PDB file of C-alpha atoms in Angstrom:
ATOM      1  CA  UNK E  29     -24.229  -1.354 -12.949  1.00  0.00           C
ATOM      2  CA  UNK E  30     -24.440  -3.199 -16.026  1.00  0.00           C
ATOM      3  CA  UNK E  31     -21.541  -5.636 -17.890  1.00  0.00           C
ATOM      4  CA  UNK E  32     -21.269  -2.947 -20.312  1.00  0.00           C
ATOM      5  CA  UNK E  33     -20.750  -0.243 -18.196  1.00  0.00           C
ATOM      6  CA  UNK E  34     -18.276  -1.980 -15.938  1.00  0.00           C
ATOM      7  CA  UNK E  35     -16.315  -3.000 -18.902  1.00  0.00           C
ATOM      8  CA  UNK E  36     -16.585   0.416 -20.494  1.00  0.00           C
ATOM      9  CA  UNK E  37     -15.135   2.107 -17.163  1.00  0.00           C
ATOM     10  CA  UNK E  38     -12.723  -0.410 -16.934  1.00  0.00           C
ATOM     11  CA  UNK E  39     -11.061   0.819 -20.331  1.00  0.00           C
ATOM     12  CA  UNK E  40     -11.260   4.396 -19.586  1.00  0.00           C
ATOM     13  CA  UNK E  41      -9.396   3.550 -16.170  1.00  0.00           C
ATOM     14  CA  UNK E  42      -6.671   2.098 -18.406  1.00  0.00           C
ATOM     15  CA  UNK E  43      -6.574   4.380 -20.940  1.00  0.00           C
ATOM     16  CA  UNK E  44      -6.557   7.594 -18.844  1.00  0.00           C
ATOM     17  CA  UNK E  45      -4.559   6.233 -16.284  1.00  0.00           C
ATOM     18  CA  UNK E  46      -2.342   6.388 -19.156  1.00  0.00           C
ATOM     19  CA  UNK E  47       0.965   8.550 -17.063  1.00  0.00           C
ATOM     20  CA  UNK E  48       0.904   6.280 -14.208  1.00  0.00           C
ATOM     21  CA  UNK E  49       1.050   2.864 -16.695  1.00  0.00           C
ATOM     22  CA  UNK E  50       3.968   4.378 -18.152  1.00  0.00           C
ATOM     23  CA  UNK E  51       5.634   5.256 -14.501  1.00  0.00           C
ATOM     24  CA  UNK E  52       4.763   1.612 -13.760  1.00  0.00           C
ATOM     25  CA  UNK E  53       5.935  -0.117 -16.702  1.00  0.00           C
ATOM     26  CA  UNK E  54       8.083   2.228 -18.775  1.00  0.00           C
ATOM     27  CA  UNK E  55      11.042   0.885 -17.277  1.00  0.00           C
ATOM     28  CA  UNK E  56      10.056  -2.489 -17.646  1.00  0.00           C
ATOM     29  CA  UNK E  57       9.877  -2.074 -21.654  1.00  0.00           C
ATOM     30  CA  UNK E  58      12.618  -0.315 -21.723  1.00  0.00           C
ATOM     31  CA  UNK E  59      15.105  -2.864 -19.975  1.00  0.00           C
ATOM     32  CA  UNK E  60      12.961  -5.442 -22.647  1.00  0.00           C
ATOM     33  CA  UNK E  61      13.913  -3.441 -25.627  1.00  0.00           C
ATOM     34  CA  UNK E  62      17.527  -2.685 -24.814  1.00  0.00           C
ATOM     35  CA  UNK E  63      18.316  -6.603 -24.198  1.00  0.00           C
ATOM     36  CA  UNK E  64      16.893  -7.205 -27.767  1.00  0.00           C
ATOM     37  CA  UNK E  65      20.204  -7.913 -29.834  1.00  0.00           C
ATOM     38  CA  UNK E  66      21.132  -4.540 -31.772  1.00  0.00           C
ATOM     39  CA  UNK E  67      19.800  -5.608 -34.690  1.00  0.00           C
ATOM     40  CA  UNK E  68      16.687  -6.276 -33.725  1.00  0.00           C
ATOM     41  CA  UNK E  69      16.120  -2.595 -31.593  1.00  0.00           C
ATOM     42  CA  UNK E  70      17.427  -0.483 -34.766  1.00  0.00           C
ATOM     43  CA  UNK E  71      14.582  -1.997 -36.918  1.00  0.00           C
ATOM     44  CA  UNK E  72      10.985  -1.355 -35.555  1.00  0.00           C
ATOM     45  CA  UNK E  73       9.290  -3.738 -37.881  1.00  0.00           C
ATOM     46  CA  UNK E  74      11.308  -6.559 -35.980  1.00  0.00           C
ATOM     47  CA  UNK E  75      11.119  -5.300 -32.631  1.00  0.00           C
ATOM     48  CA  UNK E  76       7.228  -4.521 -32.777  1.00  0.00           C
ATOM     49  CA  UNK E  77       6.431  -8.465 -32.306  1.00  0.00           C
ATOM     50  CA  UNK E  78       8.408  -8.373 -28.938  1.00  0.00           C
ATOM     51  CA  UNK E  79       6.694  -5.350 -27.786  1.00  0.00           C
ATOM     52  CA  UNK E  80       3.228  -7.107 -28.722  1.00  0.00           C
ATOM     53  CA  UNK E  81       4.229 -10.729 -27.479  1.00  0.00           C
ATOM     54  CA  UNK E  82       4.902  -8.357 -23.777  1.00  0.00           C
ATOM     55  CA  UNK E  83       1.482  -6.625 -24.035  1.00  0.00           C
ATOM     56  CA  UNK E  84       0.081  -9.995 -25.291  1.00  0.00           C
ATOM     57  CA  UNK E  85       1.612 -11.856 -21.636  1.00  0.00           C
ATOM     58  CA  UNK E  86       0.382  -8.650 -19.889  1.00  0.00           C
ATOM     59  CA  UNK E  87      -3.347  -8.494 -21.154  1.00  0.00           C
ATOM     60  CA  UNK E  88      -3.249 -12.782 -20.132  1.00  0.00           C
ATOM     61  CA  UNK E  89      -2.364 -11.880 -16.760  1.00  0.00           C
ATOM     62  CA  UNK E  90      -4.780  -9.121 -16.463  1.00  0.00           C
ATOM     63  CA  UNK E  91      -7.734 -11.605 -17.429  1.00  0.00           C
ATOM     64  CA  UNK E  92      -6.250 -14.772 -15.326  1.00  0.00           C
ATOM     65  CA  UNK E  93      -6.289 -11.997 -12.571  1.00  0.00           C
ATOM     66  CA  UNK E  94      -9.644 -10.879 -13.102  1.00  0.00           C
ATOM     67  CA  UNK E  95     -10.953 -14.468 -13.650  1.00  0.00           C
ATOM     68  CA  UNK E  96     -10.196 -15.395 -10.378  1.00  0.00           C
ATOM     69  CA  UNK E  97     -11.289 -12.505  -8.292  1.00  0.00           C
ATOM     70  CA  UNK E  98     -14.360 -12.800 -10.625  1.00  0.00           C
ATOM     71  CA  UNK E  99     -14.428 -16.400  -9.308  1.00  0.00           C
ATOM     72  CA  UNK E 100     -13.743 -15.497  -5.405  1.00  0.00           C
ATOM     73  CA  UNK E 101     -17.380 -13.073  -5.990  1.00  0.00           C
ATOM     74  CA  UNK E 102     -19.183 -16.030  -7.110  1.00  0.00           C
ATOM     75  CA  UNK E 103     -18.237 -18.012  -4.035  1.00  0.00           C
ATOM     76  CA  UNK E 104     -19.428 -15.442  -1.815  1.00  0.00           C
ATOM     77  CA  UNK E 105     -22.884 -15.089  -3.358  1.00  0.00           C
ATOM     78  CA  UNK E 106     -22.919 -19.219  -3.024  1.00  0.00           C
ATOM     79  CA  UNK E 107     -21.656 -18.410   0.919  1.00  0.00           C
ATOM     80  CA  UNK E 108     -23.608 -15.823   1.560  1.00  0.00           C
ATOM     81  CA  UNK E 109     -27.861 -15.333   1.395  1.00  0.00           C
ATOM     82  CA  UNK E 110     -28.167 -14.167  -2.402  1.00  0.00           C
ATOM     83  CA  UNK E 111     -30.188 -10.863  -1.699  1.00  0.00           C
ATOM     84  CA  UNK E 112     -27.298  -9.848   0.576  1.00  0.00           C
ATOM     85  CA  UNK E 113     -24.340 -11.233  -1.482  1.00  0.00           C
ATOM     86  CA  UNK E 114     -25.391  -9.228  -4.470  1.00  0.00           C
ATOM     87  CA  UNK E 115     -26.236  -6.032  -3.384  1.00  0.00           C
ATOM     88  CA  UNK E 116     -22.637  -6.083  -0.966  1.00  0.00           C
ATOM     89  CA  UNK E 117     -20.880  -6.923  -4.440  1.00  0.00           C
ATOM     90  CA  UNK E 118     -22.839  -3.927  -6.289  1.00  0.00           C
ATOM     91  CA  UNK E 119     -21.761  -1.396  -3.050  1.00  0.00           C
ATOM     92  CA  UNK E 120     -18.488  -3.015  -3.797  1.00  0.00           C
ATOM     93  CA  UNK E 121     -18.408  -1.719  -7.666  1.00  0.00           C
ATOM     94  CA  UNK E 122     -20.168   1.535  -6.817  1.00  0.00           C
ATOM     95  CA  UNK E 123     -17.527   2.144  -4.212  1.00  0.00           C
ATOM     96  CA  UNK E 124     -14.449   1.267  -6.069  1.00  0.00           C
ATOM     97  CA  UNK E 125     -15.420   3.019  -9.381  1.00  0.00           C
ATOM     98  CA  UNK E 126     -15.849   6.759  -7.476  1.00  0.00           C
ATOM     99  CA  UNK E 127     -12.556   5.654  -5.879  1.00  0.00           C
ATOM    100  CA  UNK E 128     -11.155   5.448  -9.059  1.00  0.00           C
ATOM    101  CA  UNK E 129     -13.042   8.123 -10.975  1.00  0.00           C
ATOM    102  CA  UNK E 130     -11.145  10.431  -8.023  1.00  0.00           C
ATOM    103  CA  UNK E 131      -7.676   9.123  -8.658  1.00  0.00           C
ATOM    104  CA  UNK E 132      -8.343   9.497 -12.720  1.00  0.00           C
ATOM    105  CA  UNK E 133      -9.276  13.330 -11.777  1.00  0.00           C
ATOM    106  CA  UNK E 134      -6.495  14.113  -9.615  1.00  0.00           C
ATOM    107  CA  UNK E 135      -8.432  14.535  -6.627  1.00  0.00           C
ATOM    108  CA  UNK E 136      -7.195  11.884  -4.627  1.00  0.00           C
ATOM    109  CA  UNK E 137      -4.752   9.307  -4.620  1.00  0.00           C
ATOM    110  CA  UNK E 138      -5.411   7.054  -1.687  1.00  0.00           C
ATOM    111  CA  UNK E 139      -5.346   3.895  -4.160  1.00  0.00           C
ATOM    112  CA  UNK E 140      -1.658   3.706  -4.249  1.00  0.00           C
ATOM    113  CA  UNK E 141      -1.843   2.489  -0.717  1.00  0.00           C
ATOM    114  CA  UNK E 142      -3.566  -0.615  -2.464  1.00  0.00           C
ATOM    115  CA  UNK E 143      -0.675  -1.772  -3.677  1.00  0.00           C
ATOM    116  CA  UNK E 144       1.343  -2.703  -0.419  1.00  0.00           C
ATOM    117  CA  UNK E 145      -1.618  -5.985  -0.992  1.00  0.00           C
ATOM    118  CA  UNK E 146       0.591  -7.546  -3.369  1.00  0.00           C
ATOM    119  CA  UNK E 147       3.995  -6.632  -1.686  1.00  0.00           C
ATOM    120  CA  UNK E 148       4.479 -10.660  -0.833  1.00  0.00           C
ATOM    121  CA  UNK E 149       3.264 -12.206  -3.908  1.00  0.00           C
ATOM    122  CA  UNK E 150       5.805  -9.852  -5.876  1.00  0.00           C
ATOM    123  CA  UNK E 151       8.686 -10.723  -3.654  1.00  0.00           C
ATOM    124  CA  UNK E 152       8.461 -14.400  -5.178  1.00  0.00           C
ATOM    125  CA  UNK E 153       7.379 -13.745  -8.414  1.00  0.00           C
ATOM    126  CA  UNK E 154       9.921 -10.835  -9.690  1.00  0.00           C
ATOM    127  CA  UNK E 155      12.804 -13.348  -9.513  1.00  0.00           C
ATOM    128  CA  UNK E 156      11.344 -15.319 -11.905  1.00  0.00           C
ATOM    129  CA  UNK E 157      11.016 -12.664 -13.860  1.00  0.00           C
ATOM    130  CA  UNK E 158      14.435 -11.768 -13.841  1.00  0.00           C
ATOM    131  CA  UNK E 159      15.300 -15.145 -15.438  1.00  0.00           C
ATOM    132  CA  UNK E 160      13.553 -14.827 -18.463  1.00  0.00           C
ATOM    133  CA  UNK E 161      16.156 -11.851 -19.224  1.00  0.00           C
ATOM    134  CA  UNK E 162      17.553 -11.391 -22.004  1.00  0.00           C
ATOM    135  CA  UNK E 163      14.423 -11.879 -24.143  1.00  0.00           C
ATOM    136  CA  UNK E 164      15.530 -14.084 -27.131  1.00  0.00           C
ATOM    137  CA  UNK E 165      12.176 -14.686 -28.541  1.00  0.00           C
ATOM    138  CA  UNK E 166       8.900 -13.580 -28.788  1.00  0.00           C
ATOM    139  CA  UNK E 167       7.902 -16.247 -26.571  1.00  0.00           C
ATOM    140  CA  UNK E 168       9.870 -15.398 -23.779  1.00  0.00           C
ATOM    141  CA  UNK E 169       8.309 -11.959 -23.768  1.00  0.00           C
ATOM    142  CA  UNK E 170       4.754 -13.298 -23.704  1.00  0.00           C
ATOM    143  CA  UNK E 171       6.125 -14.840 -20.187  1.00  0.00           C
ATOM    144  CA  UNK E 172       7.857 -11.839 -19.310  1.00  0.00           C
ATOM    145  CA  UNK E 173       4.884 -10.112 -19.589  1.00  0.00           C
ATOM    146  CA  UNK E 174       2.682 -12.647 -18.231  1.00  0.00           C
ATOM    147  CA  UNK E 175       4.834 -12.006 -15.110  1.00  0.00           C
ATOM    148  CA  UNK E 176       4.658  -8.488 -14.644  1.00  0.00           C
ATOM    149  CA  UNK E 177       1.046  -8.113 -15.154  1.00  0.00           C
ATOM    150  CA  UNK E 178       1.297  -9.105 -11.189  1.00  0.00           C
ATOM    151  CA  UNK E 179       3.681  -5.843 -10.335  1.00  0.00           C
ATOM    152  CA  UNK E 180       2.678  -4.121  -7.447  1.00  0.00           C
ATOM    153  CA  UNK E 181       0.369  -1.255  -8.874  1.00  0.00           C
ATOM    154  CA  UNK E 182      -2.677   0.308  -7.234  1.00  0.00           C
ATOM    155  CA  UNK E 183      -4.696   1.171 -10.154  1.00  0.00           C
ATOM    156  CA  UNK E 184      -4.396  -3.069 -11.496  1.00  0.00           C
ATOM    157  CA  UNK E 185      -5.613  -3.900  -7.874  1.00  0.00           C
ATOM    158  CA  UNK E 186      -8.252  -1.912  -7.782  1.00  0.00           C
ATOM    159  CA  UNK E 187      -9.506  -2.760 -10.923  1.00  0.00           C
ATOM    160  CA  UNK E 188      -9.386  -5.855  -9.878  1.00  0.00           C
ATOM    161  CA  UNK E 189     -11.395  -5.341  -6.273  1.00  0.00           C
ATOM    162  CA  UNK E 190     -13.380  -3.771  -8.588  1.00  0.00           C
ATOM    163  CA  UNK E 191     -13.713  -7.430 -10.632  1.00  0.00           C
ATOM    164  CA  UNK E 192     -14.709  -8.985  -7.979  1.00  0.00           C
ATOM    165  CA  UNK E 193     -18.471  -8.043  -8.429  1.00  0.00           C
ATOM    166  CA  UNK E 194     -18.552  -8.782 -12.276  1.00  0.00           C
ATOM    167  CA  UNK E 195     -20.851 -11.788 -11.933  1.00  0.00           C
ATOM    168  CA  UNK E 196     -17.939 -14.682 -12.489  1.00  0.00           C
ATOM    169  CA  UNK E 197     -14.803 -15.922 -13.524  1.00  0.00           C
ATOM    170  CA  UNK E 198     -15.499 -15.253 -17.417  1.00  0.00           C
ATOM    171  CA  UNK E 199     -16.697 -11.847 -16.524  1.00  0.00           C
ATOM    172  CA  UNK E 200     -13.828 -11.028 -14.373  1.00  0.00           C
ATOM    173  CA  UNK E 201     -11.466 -11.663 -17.236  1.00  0.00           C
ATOM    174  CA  UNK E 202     -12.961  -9.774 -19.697  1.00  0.00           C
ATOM    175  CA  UNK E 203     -13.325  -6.499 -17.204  1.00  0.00           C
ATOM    176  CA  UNK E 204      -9.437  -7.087 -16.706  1.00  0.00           C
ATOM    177  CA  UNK E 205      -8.782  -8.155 -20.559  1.00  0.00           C
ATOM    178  CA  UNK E 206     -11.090  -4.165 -20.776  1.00  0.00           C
ATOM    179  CA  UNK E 207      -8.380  -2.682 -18.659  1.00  0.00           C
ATOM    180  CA  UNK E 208      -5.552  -3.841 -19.929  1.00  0.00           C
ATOM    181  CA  UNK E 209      -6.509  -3.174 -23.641  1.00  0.00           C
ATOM    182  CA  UNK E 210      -7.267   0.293 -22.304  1.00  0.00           C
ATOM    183  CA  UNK E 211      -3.469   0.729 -21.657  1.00  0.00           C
ATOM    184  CA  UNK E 212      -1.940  -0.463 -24.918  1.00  0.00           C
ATOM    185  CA  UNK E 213      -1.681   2.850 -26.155  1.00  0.00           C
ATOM    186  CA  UNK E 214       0.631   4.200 -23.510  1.00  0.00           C
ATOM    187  CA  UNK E 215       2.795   0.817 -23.496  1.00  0.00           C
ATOM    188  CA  UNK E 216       2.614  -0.796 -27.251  1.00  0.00           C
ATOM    189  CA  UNK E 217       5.721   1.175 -28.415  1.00  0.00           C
ATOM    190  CA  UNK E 218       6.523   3.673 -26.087  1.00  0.00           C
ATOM    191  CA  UNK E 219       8.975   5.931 -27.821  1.00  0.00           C
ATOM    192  CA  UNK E 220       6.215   7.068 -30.079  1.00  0.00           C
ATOM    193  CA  UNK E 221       2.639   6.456 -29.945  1.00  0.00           C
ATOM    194  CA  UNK E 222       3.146   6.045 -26.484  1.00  0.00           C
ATOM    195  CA  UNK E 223       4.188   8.954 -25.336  1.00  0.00           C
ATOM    196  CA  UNK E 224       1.820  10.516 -27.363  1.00  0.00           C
ATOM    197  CA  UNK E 225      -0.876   8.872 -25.562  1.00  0.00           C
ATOM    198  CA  UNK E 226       0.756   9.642 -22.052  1.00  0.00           C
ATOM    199  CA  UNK E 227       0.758  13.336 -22.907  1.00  0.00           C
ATOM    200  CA  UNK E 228      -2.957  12.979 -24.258  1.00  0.00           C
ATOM    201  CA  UNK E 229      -4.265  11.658 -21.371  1.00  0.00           C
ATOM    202  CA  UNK E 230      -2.332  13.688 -18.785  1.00  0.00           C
ATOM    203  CA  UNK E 231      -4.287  16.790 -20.024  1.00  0.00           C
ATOM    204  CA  UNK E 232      -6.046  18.061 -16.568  1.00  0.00           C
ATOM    205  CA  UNK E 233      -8.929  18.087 -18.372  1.00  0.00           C
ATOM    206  CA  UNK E 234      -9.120  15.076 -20.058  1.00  0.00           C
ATOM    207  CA  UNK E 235      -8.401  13.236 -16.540  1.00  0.00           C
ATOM    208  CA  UNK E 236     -11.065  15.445 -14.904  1.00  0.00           C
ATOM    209  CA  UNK E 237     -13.572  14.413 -17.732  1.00  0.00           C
ATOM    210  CA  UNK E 238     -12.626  10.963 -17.748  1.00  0.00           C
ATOM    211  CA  UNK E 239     -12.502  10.328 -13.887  1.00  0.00           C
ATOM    212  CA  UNK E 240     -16.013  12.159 -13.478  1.00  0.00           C
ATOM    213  CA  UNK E 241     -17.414   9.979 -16.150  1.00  0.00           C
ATOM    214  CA  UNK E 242     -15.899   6.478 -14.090  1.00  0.00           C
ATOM    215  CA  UNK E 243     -16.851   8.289 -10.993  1.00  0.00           C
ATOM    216  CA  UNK E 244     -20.651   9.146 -12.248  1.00  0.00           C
ATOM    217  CA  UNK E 245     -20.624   5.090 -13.028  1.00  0.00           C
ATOM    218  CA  UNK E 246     -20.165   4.597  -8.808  1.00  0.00           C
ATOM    219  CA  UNK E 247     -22.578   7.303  -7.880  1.00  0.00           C
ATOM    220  CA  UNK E 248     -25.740   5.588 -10.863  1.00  0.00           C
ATOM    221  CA  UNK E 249     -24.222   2.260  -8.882  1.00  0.00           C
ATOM    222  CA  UNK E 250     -25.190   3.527  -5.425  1.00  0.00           C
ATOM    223  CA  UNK E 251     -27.785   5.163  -6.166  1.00  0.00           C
ATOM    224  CA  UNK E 252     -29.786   1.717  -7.795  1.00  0.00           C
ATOM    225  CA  UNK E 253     -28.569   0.160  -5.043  1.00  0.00           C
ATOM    226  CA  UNK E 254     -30.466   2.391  -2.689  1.00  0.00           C
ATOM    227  CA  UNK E 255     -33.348   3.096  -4.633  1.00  0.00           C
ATOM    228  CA  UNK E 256     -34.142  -0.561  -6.068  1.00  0.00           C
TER     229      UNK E 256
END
């Protein structure tokens, strides 16, 4: 699987993973948006910088995410022989992508089990989230955000398994920087073009297109692996 195609089915797993984003994060936004002094939340050309600044911290966290598990796949090619190390990594991405090409479609939804994986992390890290309410500045939402780009969510952790065979650190980010521009539509102002996007993309058969066309990316995967 090519750097292209990861990245490419890395965007269509956040953009048509669109319903669960919003089930994720909605809340999030919302408690974001209502601490915003009144007259900032009655005008949206003043409140869209906030909501950008949050995406902004998000999409940063995605790609320090991915830049380390992009890292962590470049030690074990240096640990392991290099013909082995590479063609694990490749069943890896194969393997994850029809995982998630299954959960886009409907047909399964074993992923959500991933997120018990970052269960402790969150325990330390949502406190600190909590402090940075109320947002007062744009600043403070690029933290905010920053912050909760580590929530406990089985789609973001599989992605970024799914990172871990990208090649490298720089790689890895961009996959996850891929992913997370892929759900700006469902979060960048959720009242409107949000939802919009949310009811788009939870079409059944825009998620049965879109998760046969990530899962088709698994099956080419493993099916080079195998035949190279």
């Amino acid at each position: 699987m090519s750097g292209v195609e990861q990245i490419t089915a890395a965007f269509l797993v956040g953009l048509l993973g669109g319903v669960h984003c919003v089930a994720m994060c909605g809340g999030i936004v919302g408690t974001l948006t209502m601490g915003l002094p009144r007259e900032i939340r009655a005008s949206l050309v003043r409140l869209f910088p906030y909501q950008l600044a949050y995406n902004t911290g998000r999409m940063a966290g995605y790609a320090a995410a991915g830049a380390m598990m992009g890292a962590l796949g470049t030690i074990v090619v240096a640990a392991v022989p290099v013909q082995y190390a590479q063609r694990g990594l490749y069943a890896v991405a194969g393997v994850f992508m029809i995982l998630l090409g299954l959960y886009l479609g409907g047909w399964w939804k074993g992923l959500a089990r991933v997120e018990r994986l970052g269960a402790a992390l969150w325990r330390r890290l949502e406190p600190v989230g909590r402090r940075l309410l109320p947002i007062r500045s744009p600043l403070q939402a690029v933290a905010l955000g920053f912050i909760w780009a580590w929530i406990p969510c089985g789609l973001v952790y599989s992605v970024l398994i799914f990172a871990v065979s990208s090649g490298g650190a720089a790689p890895g980010a961009l996959l996850m920087l891929a992913f997370g521009v892929g759900t700006l539509p469902n979060l960048l102002g959720m009242g409107t073009l949000a939802g919009a996007a949310a009811r788009f993309s939870d079409q059944t058969w825009i998620r049965r297109f879109a998760g046969a066309l990530v899962l088709g990316f698994g099956v080419y995967a493993l099916w080079q692996l195998f035949v190279l």
